[in-house]
Amino acid sequence: MATQSGSLIAKNAIFRNFLAASSISLLGNNIFDIAIPLYIVQKTTDPMVLSLANLALTLPFFLMAPFTGFTVDNFDKRKVMLASDLGQILCLLALLVFEHYQTSQFWPVFCVIFFAKTLMITFETVATFQLIPALVKDNDLNEANSWFLSSQRLIQILGPLIAGILMSTSGIRACVWTNIFSFLATLFFVLKMKNLNEIISGEIHTQYKRKMTVGGVIDSFLDSLKYVWGSPLFRPFILMMFVWNMSALVPNTPSVIYYFTVQKNLSSSEYGTVASAFGLVGVVGFLLSGKLYQKYFFYRPFVFGSIFFALTGSLSLLFFNQPYILAALFALSRIGSSVVTMGTFLLRQTNIPKSKMGGINAALRMFFMSSAPLAALLQGFLIKQFNVKLSFVVGAFFLWVTVWLSKRVAVAYLAVGTKKSVHYKAA
């Protein structure tokens, strides 16, 4: 598949094509994720409705975990990716129909978002945790993750800018159409790669005969839950990610959107510029991550990265009345966040059996993403009953709890995962 020297992008054409296609598709998704909360803010300034929009974007990670995990593990991966892309397009077309009739009800929008996100999660699980490790050699996985995650951060620069401009000039319909067209990139890649399923499974003519039944889905998911909760590595990891996702001091939360757009009266395009700065600085973190994890292995970059984002995030609150200084410090925290995110990818890609990759990742996400809906409701309540500053303070507390838990994860990774991951050390 690849030669032994040179850049991974230069020597691995399949990974290069995948990276280009997934980046275009993820850019469309990011534009959509930014546009939906801005659309809600344009319709109403009620923080609880804004929180419900965030709930629709995050609840599928929790409620649909059994379905996504079973689907990824037991069905043809290529067909799953094709169906996920086509299904998302249908959901977005339904959203355009709703917007055309301009009703005062938000629940149809939230339902469409929920189903579109479920399909996005299914596609992403295959692409990120099965396809990337299958497309590159073990000693190239660090570099592959750096390319993929850096492209995501680049998307988080361009996505908010484009979403803000489109929302200010053309409205939600333009953002939805942009997302629809972005799926053509991944559709083309998957259609072209007729042996995609064999690449992922490592077998020729792999047959998937298991039928999807309620009992089968439940049994498979319970098996994944037992595996995850019984693991000395994944148990502290779950707790860490749960607490991290409870924080208001992460991009695109109801608190961040409310603070900049409602309290500080930034326009959609101005907020898009601020949000893109978060992604711009985050790229620096990913560019550093590969070298940090090669030089220091896991403990130091993972733990000190978490300390960095908690410290800078907390310091930003000292400038609550100066939104641009707050935004600058918050953006700086994304360096640490990116380093920690790289560690979570390595942890999940190297310590889960290939045959259970979908189910276990779904179980992990169910545990630690279950905090996202809770966080959205908590933030909406705190803003409505008190103020957004209190929501940020509570968010800073959650970040410092994350730091404490990151130490436990790093120790467990060294104890359990060292033998499986020793090839990531620098030569």
CSV table of C-alpha atoms in Angstrom, one decimal:
chain,number,residue,atom,x,y,z
A,1,MET,CA,0.0,0.0,0.0
A,2,ALA,CA,2.8,2.4,0.8
A,3,THR,CA,6.5,2.7,0.6
A,4,GLN,CA,8.7,3.1,3.7
A,5,SER,CA,9.7,6.7,3.2
A,6,GLY,CA,8.2,10.1,2.4
A,7,SER,CA,5.0,11.8,3.5
A,8,LEU,CA,2.0,9.7,4.1
A,9,ILE,CA,-0.1,11.9,1.9
A,10,ALA,CA,2.5,11.5,-0.9
A,11,LYS,CA,2.9,7.8,-0.7
A,12,ASN,CA,-0.7,6.6,0.1
A,13,ALA,CA,-3.1,7.7,-2.6
A,14,ILE,CA,-6.1,5.9,-1.1
A,15,PHE,CA,-5.7,7.7,2.2
A,16,ARG,CA,-5.1,11.0,0.4
A,17,ASN,CA,-8.4,10.6,-1.5
A,18,PHE,CA,-10.2,9.6,1.6
A,19,LEU,CA,-8.9,12.6,3.5
A,20,ALA,CA,-9.9,15.0,0.7
A,21,ALA,CA,-13.4,13.5,0.4
A,22,SER,CA,-14.0,13.3,4.2
A,23,SER,CA,-12.8,16.9,4.6
A,24,ILE,CA,-15.3,18.3,2.1
A,25,SER,CA,-18.1,16.3,3.7
A,26,LEU,CA,-17.1,17.3,7.2
A,27,LEU,CA,-16.9,20.9,6.1
A,28,GLY,CA,-20.6,20.7,5.1
A,29,ASN,CA,-21.5,19.1,8.4
A,30,ASN,CA,-19.7,21.8,10.3
A,31,ILE,CA,-21.4,24.6,8.4
A,32,PHE,CA,-24.7,22.9,9.3
A,33,ASP,CA,-23.8,22.5,13.0
A,34,ILE,CA,-22.9,26.2,13.3
A,35,ALA,CA,-25.9,27.4,11.2
A,36,ILE,CA,-28.6,25.6,13.2
A,37,PRO,CA,-28.0,27.4,16.5
A,38,LEU,CA,-27.7,30.7,14.7
A,39,TYR,CA,-31.0,29.9,12.9
A,40,ILE,CA,-32.6,29.3,16.3
A,41,VAL,CA,-31.2,32.6,17.7
A,42,GLN,CA,-32.6,34.4,14.6
A,43,LYS,CA,-36.0,33.0,15.4
A,44,THR,CA,-36.0,33.3,19.2
A,45,THR,CA,-33.6,34.4,21.9
A,46,ASP,CA,-35.0,31.9,24.4
A,47,PRO,CA,-32.0,30.1,25.9
A,48,MET,CA,-34.0,26.9,26.5
A,49,VAL,CA,-35.0,26.6,22.8
A,50,LEU,CA,-31.3,27.1,21.9
A,51,SER,CA,-30.5,24.3,24.4
A,52,LEU,CA,-33.1,22.1,22.7
A,53,ALA,CA,-31.3,22.6,19.4
A,54,ASN,CA,-28.1,21.5,21.0
A,55,LEU,CA,-29.9,18.6,22.5
A,56,ALA,CA,-31.0,17.5,19.0
A,57,LEU,CA,-27.4,17.7,17.8
A,58,THR,CA,-26.0,15.6,20.6
A,59,LEU,CA,-28.8,13.2,21.8
A,60,PRO,CA,-28.2,10.7,19.0
A,61,PHE,CA,-24.8,9.9,20.5
A,62,PHE,CA,-26.7,8.6,23.5
A,63,LEU,CA,-30.0,7.2,22.4
A,64,MET,CA,-28.9,5.7,19.0
A,65,ALA,CA,-25.7,4.0,20.3
A,66,PRO,CA,-27.1,0.5,20.2
A,67,PHE,CA,-28.3,0.9,16.6
A,68,THR,CA,-25.1,2.5,15.2
A,69,GLY,CA,-22.8,0.1,17.0
A,70,PHE,CA,-24.7,-3.0,15.7
A,71,THR,CA,-25.0,-1.6,12.2
A,72,VAL,CA,-21.2,-0.9,11.9
A,73,ASP,CA,-20.2,-4.3,13.3
A,74,ASN,CA,-22.6,-6.5,11.4
A,75,PHE,CA,-23.3,-5.0,8.0
A,76,ASP,CA,-21.3,-4.4,4.9
A,77,LYS,CA,-19.2,-1.3,5.7
A,78,ARG,CA,-19.4,0.2,2.2
A,79,LYS,CA,-23.2,-0.2,2.1
A,80,VAL,CA,-23.4,1.4,5.6
A,81,MET,CA,-21.4,4.4,4.4
A,82,LEU,CA,-23.5,4.8,1.2
A,83,ALA,CA,-26.8,4.5,3.1
A,84,SER,CA,-25.6,7.0,5.8
A,85,ASP,CA,-24.7,9.6,3.2
A,86,LEU,CA,-27.9,9.2,1.2
A,87,GLY,CA,-30.0,9.2,4.3
A,88,GLN,CA,-28.4,12.5,5.5
A,89,ILE,CA,-29.3,14.0,2.1
A,90,LEU,CA,-32.9,13.0,2.5
A,91,CYS,CA,-33.0,14.5,6.0
A,92,LEU,CA,-31.7,17.8,4.8
A,93,LEU,CA,-34.1,17.9,2.0
A,94,ALA,CA,-36.9,17.4,4.5
A,95,LEU,CA,-35.5,20.3,6.5
A,96,LEU,CA,-35.7,22.5,3.4
A,97,VAL,CA,-39.4,21.5,3.0
A,98,PHE,CA,-40.1,22.6,6.6
A,99,GLU,CA,-38.3,25.9,6.2
A,100,HIS,CA,-40.3,26.6,3.0
A,101,TYR,CA,-43.6,26.5,5.0
A,102,GLN,CA,-42.2,28.7,7.7
A,103,THR,CA,-44.2,27.3,10.6
A,104,SER,CA,-43.7,28.5,14.2
A,105,GLN,CA,-43.0,25.0,15.5
A,106,PHE,CA,-39.4,23.9,16.1
A,107,TRP,CA,-40.0,20.2,16.8
A,108,PRO,CA,-39.8,19.1,13.1
A,109,VAL,CA,-36.4,20.8,12.8
A,110,PHE,CA,-35.2,19.0,15.9
A,111,CYS,CA,-36.5,15.6,14.7
A,112,VAL,CA,-34.7,16.0,11.3
A,113,ILE,CA,-31.5,17.0,13.0
A,114,PHE,CA,-31.7,14.0,15.3
A,115,PHE,CA,-32.0,11.5,12.4
A,116,ALA,CA,-29.4,13.3,10.3
A,117,LYS,CA,-26.9,13.2,13.2
A,118,THR,CA,-27.6,9.5,13.8
A,119,LEU,CA,-26.6,8.7,10.3
A,120,MET,CA,-23.6,11.0,10.5
A,121,ILE,CA,-22.4,9.1,13.6
A,122,THR,CA,-22.8,5.8,11.8
A,123,PHE,CA,-20.7,7.0,8.9
A,124,GLU,CA,-18.1,8.6,11.1
A,125,THR,CA,-17.6,5.5,13.2
A,126,VAL,CA,-16.7,3.5,10.2
A,127,ALA,CA,-14.5,6.2,8.6
A,128,THR,CA,-12.6,7.2,11.8
A,129,PHE,CA,-12.2,4.1,13.8
A,130,GLN,CA,-12.2,1.4,11.1
A,131,LEU,CA,-11.2,2.9,7.8
A,132,ILE,CA,-8.3,5.1,8.9
A,133,PRO,CA,-6.4,2.2,10.7
A,134,ALA,CA,-7.1,-0.1,7.7
A,135,LEU,CA,-5.8,2.4,5.1
A,136,VAL,CA,-2.4,3.0,6.8
A,137,LYS,CA,0.3,0.8,8.4
A,138,ASP,CA,0.6,0.7,12.2
A,139,ASN,CA,3.7,3.0,12.2
A,140,ASP,CA,1.8,5.6,10.1
A,141,LEU,CA,-1.3,5.8,12.3
A,142,ASN,CA,0.1,8.7,14.3
A,143,GLU,CA,0.7,10.7,11.1
A,144,ALA,CA,-2.7,9.7,9.6
A,145,ASN,CA,-4.5,10.9,12.8
A,146,SER,CA,-2.6,14.1,12.7
A,147,TRP,CA,-3.6,14.7,9.1
A,148,PHE,CA,-7.3,13.8,9.8
A,149,LEU,CA,-7.6,15.8,13.0
A,150,SER,CA,-5.8,18.8,11.5
A,151,SER,CA,-8.2,18.7,8.6
A,152,GLN,CA,-11.0,18.8,11.1
A,153,ARG,CA,-9.5,21.8,12.9
A,154,LEU,CA,-9.1,23.5,9.5
A,155,ILE,CA,-12.7,22.8,8.9
A,156,GLN,CA,-13.5,24.4,12.2
A,157,ILE,CA,-11.8,27.5,10.8
A,158,LEU,CA,-13.6,27.6,7.5
A,159,GLY,CA,-16.9,26.2,8.6
A,160,PRO,CA,-17.9,29.0,11.0
A,161,LEU,CA,-16.7,31.7,8.6
A,162,ILE,CA,-18.8,30.2,5.8
A,163,ALA,CA,-21.8,29.5,8.0
A,164,GLY,CA,-21.7,33.0,9.4
A,165,ILE,CA,-21.5,34.7,6.0
A,166,LEU,CA,-24.2,32.5,4.5
A,167,MET,CA,-26.5,33.0,7.5
A,168,SER,CA,-26.0,36.8,7.3
A,169,THR,CA,-26.6,37.0,3.5
A,170,SER,CA,-28.7,34.0,2.4
A,171,GLY,CA,-30.1,32.3,5.5
A,172,ILE,CA,-30.4,28.7,6.6
A,173,ARG,CA,-31.3,27.3,3.1
A,174,ALA,CA,-28.0,28.2,1.7
A,175,CYS,CA,-26.2,26.4,4.6
A,176,VAL,CA,-28.4,23.3,4.1
A,177,TRP,CA,-27.8,23.1,0.3
A,178,THR,CA,-24.0,23.5,1.0
A,179,ASN,CA,-24.1,20.5,3.3
A,180,ILE,CA,-26.1,18.5,0.8
A,181,PHE,CA,-23.6,19.1,-2.0
A,182,SER,CA,-20.7,18.3,0.3
A,183,PHE,CA,-21.9,14.7,0.6
A,184,LEU,CA,-21.1,14.2,-3.1
A,185,ALA,CA,-17.4,14.0,-2.2
A,186,THR,CA,-17.8,11.0,0.1
A,187,LEU,CA,-20.4,9.4,-2.1
A,188,PHE,CA,-17.9,9.5,-5.0
A,189,PHE,CA,-15.1,8.1,-2.8
A,190,VAL,CA,-17.2,5.2,-1.5
A,191,LEU,CA,-18.7,4.4,-4.9
A,192,LYS,CA,-15.2,4.4,-6.5
A,193,MET,CA,-13.8,2.1,-3.8
A,194,LYS,CA,-15.6,-1.1,-4.6
A,195,ASN,CA,-13.3,-3.2,-2.3
A,196,LEU,CA,-13.7,-0.8,0.6
A,197,ASN,CA,-15.3,-3.5,2.7
A,198,GLU,CA,-12.4,-5.9,2.1
A,199,ILE,CA,-9.9,-3.2,3.0
A,200,ILE,CA,-11.6,-2.6,6.4
A,201,SER,CA,-12.2,-6.2,7.3
A,202,GLY,CA,-8.9,-7.5,6.0
A,203,GLU,CA,-10.7,-10.4,4.3
A,204,ILE,CA,-11.8,-11.0,0.7
A,205,HIS,CA,-15.5,-11.4,0.0
A,206,THR,CA,-16.6,-10.9,3.6
A,207,GLN,CA,-20.2,-12.0,4.1
A,208,TYR,CA,-22.5,-10.3,6.5
A,209,LYS,CA,-25.5,-12.5,7.2
A,210,ARG,CA,-26.6,-11.4,10.6
A,211,LYS,CA,-30.1,-9.9,10.6
A,212,MET,CA,-31.0,-6.8,12.6
A,213,THR,CA,-33.5,-7.8,15.3
A,214,VAL,CA,-34.3,-6.0,18.5
A,215,GLY,CA,-32.9,-8.9,20.5
A,216,GLY,CA,-29.7,-9.0,18.5
A,217,VAL,CA,-29.2,-5.3,18.8
A,218,ILE,CA,-29.7,-5.4,22.6
A,219,ASP,CA,-27.5,-8.4,23.1
A,220,SER,CA,-24.7,-6.9,21.0
A,221,PHE,CA,-24.9,-3.6,22.8
A,222,LEU,CA,-25.0,-5.2,26.3
A,223,ASP,CA,-21.9,-7.2,25.3
A,224,SER,CA,-20.1,-3.9,24.4
A,225,LEU,CA,-21.2,-2.3,27.6
A,226,LYS,CA,-19.8,-5.1,29.7
A,227,TYR,CA,-16.5,-4.9,27.8
A,228,VAL,CA,-16.3,-1.2,28.3
A,229,TRP,CA,-17.3,-1.0,31.9
A,230,GLY,CA,-15.2,-4.0,32.9
A,231,SER,CA,-12.0,-2.4,31.3
A,232,PRO,CA,-9.6,-0.7,33.7
A,233,LEU,CA,-8.7,1.6,30.8
A,234,PHE,CA,-12.1,2.6,29.5
A,235,ARG,CA,-13.9,3.1,32.8
A,236,PRO,CA,-11.8,6.2,33.8
A,237,PHE,CA,-11.9,7.3,30.1
A,238,ILE,CA,-15.7,7.3,30.1
A,239,LEU,CA,-15.8,9.4,33.3
A,240,MET,CA,-13.2,11.8,31.9
A,241,MET,CA,-15.1,12.4,28.6
A,242,PHE,CA,-18.4,12.6,30.4
A,243,VAL,CA,-17.2,15.4,32.6
A,244,TRP,CA,-15.4,17.2,29.8
A,245,ASN,CA,-18.6,17.2,27.7
A,246,MET,CA,-20.5,18.7,30.7
A,247,SER,CA,-18.4,21.9,30.4
A,248,ALA,CA,-19.8,25.1,28.8
A,249,LEU,CA,-16.2,26.1,27.9
A,250,VAL,CA,-16.1,24.1,24.6
A,251,PRO,CA,-17.0,25.4,21.1
A,252,ASN,CA,-20.6,25.9,20.0
A,253,THR,CA,-22.3,25.2,23.3
A,254,PRO,CA,-25.5,27.1,24.1
A,255,SER,CA,-23.5,29.2,26.6
A,256,VAL,CA,-20.9,30.2,24.1
A,257,ILE,CA,-23.4,31.0,21.4
A,258,TYR,CA,-25.7,32.9,23.8
A,259,TYR,CA,-22.8,34.9,25.2
A,260,PHE,CA,-21.5,36.2,21.8
A,261,THR,CA,-24.8,36.5,19.8
A,262,VAL,CA,-27.3,37.6,22.4
A,263,GLN,CA,-25.4,39.1,25.3
A,264,LYS,CA,-22.6,40.8,23.2
A,265,ASN,CA,-24.8,41.3,20.1
A,266,LEU,CA,-22.4,39.8,17.5
A,267,SER,CA,-23.9,39.2,14.1
A,268,SER,CA,-23.9,35.7,12.6
A,269,SER,CA,-20.9,36.6,10.4
A,270,GLU,CA,-19.1,38.1,13.5
A,271,TYR,CA,-19.7,35.1,15.5
A,272,GLY,CA,-18.6,32.9,12.7
A,273,THR,CA,-15.3,34.8,12.7
A,274,VAL,CA,-14.8,34.3,16.4
A,275,ALA,CA,-15.7,30.6,16.2
A,276,SER,CA,-13.2,30.1,13.3
A,277,ALA,CA,-10.5,31.6,15.5
A,278,PHE,CA,-11.1,28.7,17.9
A,279,GLY,CA,-10.4,26.2,15.1
A,280,LEU,CA,-7.4,28.2,13.8
A,281,VAL,CA,-5.6,27.9,17.1
A,282,GLY,CA,-6.7,24.3,17.5
A,283,VAL,CA,-4.8,23.4,14.3
A,284,VAL,CA,-1.6,24.3,16.1
A,285,GLY,CA,-2.4,21.8,18.8
A,286,PHE,CA,-2.8,19.0,16.3
A,287,LEU,CA,0.4,20.0,14.4
A,288,LEU,CA,2.2,19.6,17.8
A,289,SER,CA,0.4,16.4,18.8
A,290,GLY,CA,2.1,13.9,16.6
A,291,LYS,CA,5.6,14.9,17.7
A,292,LEU,CA,4.5,15.2,21.3
A,293,TYR,CA,3.1,11.7,21.5
A,294,GLN,CA,6.1,10.3,19.6
A,295,LYS,CA,8.6,12.0,21.9
A,296,TYR,CA,6.8,11.7,25.3
A,297,PHE,CA,4.6,8.7,24.4
A,298,PHE,CA,1.2,9.3,26.2
A,299,TYR,CA,1.2,10.5,29.8
A,300,ARG,CA,2.8,14.0,29.6
A,301,PRO,CA,1.1,15.3,26.4
A,302,PHE,CA,-2.3,13.9,27.5
A,303,VAL,CA,-2.2,15.2,31.1
A,304,PHE,CA,-0.4,18.5,30.4
A,305,GLY,CA,-2.7,19.1,27.5
A,306,SER,CA,-5.7,18.9,29.8
A,307,ILE,CA,-4.1,21.2,32.3
A,308,PHE,CA,-3.4,23.7,29.5
A,309,PHE,CA,-7.0,23.9,28.3
A,310,ALA,CA,-8.4,24.1,31.8
A,311,LEU,CA,-6.1,26.8,32.8
A,312,THR,CA,-6.5,29.0,29.8
A,313,GLY,CA,-10.3,28.4,29.7
A,314,SER,CA,-10.6,29.5,33.4
A,315,LEU,CA,-8.4,32.6,32.8
A,316,SER,CA,-10.6,33.7,30.0
A,317,LEU,CA,-13.5,34.2,32.5
A,318,LEU,CA,-11.5,37.1,34.1
A,319,PHE,CA,-12.2,39.0,31.0
A,320,PHE,CA,-15.9,38.3,30.8
A,321,ASN,CA,-16.8,41.9,30.0
A,322,GLN,CA,-14.2,42.0,27.2
A,323,PRO,CA,-15.5,39.5,24.6
A,324,TYR,CA,-12.5,39.6,22.3
A,325,ILE,CA,-9.9,39.0,25.0
A,326,LEU,CA,-12.1,36.2,26.4
A,327,ALA,CA,-12.3,34.7,22.9
A,328,ALA,CA,-8.5,35.0,22.4
A,329,LEU,CA,-7.9,33.0,25.7
A,330,PHE,CA,-10.6,30.5,24.9
A,331,ALA,CA,-9.1,30.0,21.5
A,332,LEU,CA,-5.7,29.4,23.1
A,333,SER,CA,-7.2,26.7,25.2
A,334,ARG,CA,-7.9,24.8,21.9
A,335,ILE,CA,-4.2,23.9,21.7
A,336,GLY,CA,-4.5,21.7,24.8
A,337,SER,CA,-7.8,20.4,23.7
A,338,SER,CA,-6.4,19.3,20.4
A,339,VAL,CA,-3.5,17.5,22.1
A,340,VAL,CA,-5.9,15.6,24.4
A,341,THR,CA,-8.2,14.8,21.5
A,342,MET,CA,-5.3,13.2,19.6
A,343,GLY,CA,-4.7,11.0,22.7
A,344,THR,CA,-8.3,9.9,22.8
A,345,PHE,CA,-8.0,8.8,19.1
A,346,LEU,CA,-4.9,6.7,19.8
A,347,LEU,CA,-6.5,5.2,22.8
A,348,ARG,CA,-9.6,4.0,21.0
A,349,GLN,CA,-7.9,2.9,17.8
A,350,THR,CA,-5.3,0.7,19.5
A,351,ASN,CA,-7.2,-0.9,22.4
A,352,ILE,CA,-10.4,-2.2,20.8
A,353,PRO,CA,-10.7,-5.5,18.9
A,354,LYS,CA,-11.4,-4.9,15.2
A,355,SER,CA,-14.5,-7.1,15.3
A,356,LYS,CA,-16.1,-5.0,18.1
A,357,MET,CA,-14.9,-1.6,16.9
A,358,GLY,CA,-18.4,-0.3,16.1
A,359,GLY,CA,-20.2,-1.6,19.1
A,360,ILE,CA,-17.6,-0.6,21.6
A,361,ASN,CA,-17.1,2.9,20.2
A,362,ALA,CA,-20.9,3.3,20.2
A,363,ALA,CA,-21.0,2.2,23.9
A,364,LEU,CA,-18.1,4.6,24.7
A,365,ARG,CA,-19.9,7.5,23.0
A,366,MET,CA,-23.2,6.6,24.7
A,367,PHE,CA,-21.5,6.9,28.1
A,368,PHE,CA,-19.5,10.1,27.6
A,369,MET,CA,-21.9,11.8,25.2
A,370,SER,CA,-24.8,11.3,27.5
A,371,SER,CA,-23.5,14.4,29.3
A,372,ALA,CA,-24.0,16.6,26.3
A,373,PRO,CA,-27.8,16.7,26.4
A,374,LEU,CA,-27.5,17.1,30.2
A,375,ALA,CA,-25.0,20.0,29.7
A,376,ALA,CA,-27.3,21.7,27.2
A,377,LEU,CA,-30.3,21.6,29.6
A,378,LEU,CA,-28.1,22.7,32.5
A,379,GLN,CA,-26.7,25.6,30.6
A,380,GLY,CA,-30.1,26.7,29.4
A,381,PHE,CA,-31.4,26.6,33.0
A,382,LEU,CA,-28.4,28.5,34.4
A,383,ILE,CA,-28.6,31.2,31.7
A,384,LYS,CA,-32.4,31.6,32.1
A,385,GLN,CA,-32.5,31.6,35.9
A,386,PHE,CA,-29.2,33.3,36.6
A,387,ASN,CA,-26.8,34.4,33.9
A,388,VAL,CA,-24.4,33.1,31.3
A,389,LYS,CA,-21.3,33.9,33.5
A,390,LEU,CA,-22.4,31.3,36.1
A,391,SER,CA,-22.7,28.8,33.4
A,392,PHE,CA,-19.1,29.5,32.3
A,393,VAL,CA,-17.9,29.2,36.0
A,394,VAL,CA,-19.6,25.8,36.3
A,395,GLY,CA,-18.0,24.9,33.0
A,396,ALA,CA,-14.5,25.8,34.3
A,397,PHE,CA,-15.1,23.5,37.3
A,398,PHE,CA,-15.9,20.6,35.0
A,399,LEU,CA,-12.6,21.3,33.1
A,400,TRP,CA,-10.5,20.9,36.3
A,401,VAL,CA,-12.3,17.7,37.2
A,402,THR,CA,-11.4,16.5,33.7
A,403,VAL,CA,-7.7,17.3,34.4
A,404,TRP,CA,-7.9,15.0,37.5
A,405,LEU,CA,-9.5,12.2,35.6
A,406,SER,CA,-7.0,12.6,32.7
A,407,LYS,CA,-4.3,11.5,35.1
A,408,ARG,CA,-6.2,8.3,35.8
A,409,VAL,CA,-6.7,7.6,32.1
A,410,ALA,CA,-3.0,8.2,31.3
A,411,VAL,CA,-1.9,5.8,34.1
A,412,ALA,CA,-4.4,3.1,33.0
A,413,TYR,CA,-3.2,3.5,29.3
A,414,LEU,CA,0.4,3.0,30.3
A,415,ALA,CA,-0.5,-0.1,32.3
A,416,VAL,CA,-3.0,-1.7,29.9
A,417,GLY,CA,-2.2,-0.2,26.5
A,418,THR,CA,1.6,0.0,26.3
A,419,LYS,CA,2.1,-3.5,24.8
A,420,LYS,CA,-0.5,-2.8,22.1
A,421,SER,CA,0.8,0.7,21.4
A,422,VAL,CA,4.5,0.4,21.7
A,423,HIS,CA,5.0,1.0,18.0
A,424,TYR,CA,3.8,4.6,18.4
A,425,LYS,CA,7.0,5.5,20.3
A,426,ALA,CA,9.7,7.3,18.5
A,427,ALA,CA,12.2,5.1,16.8
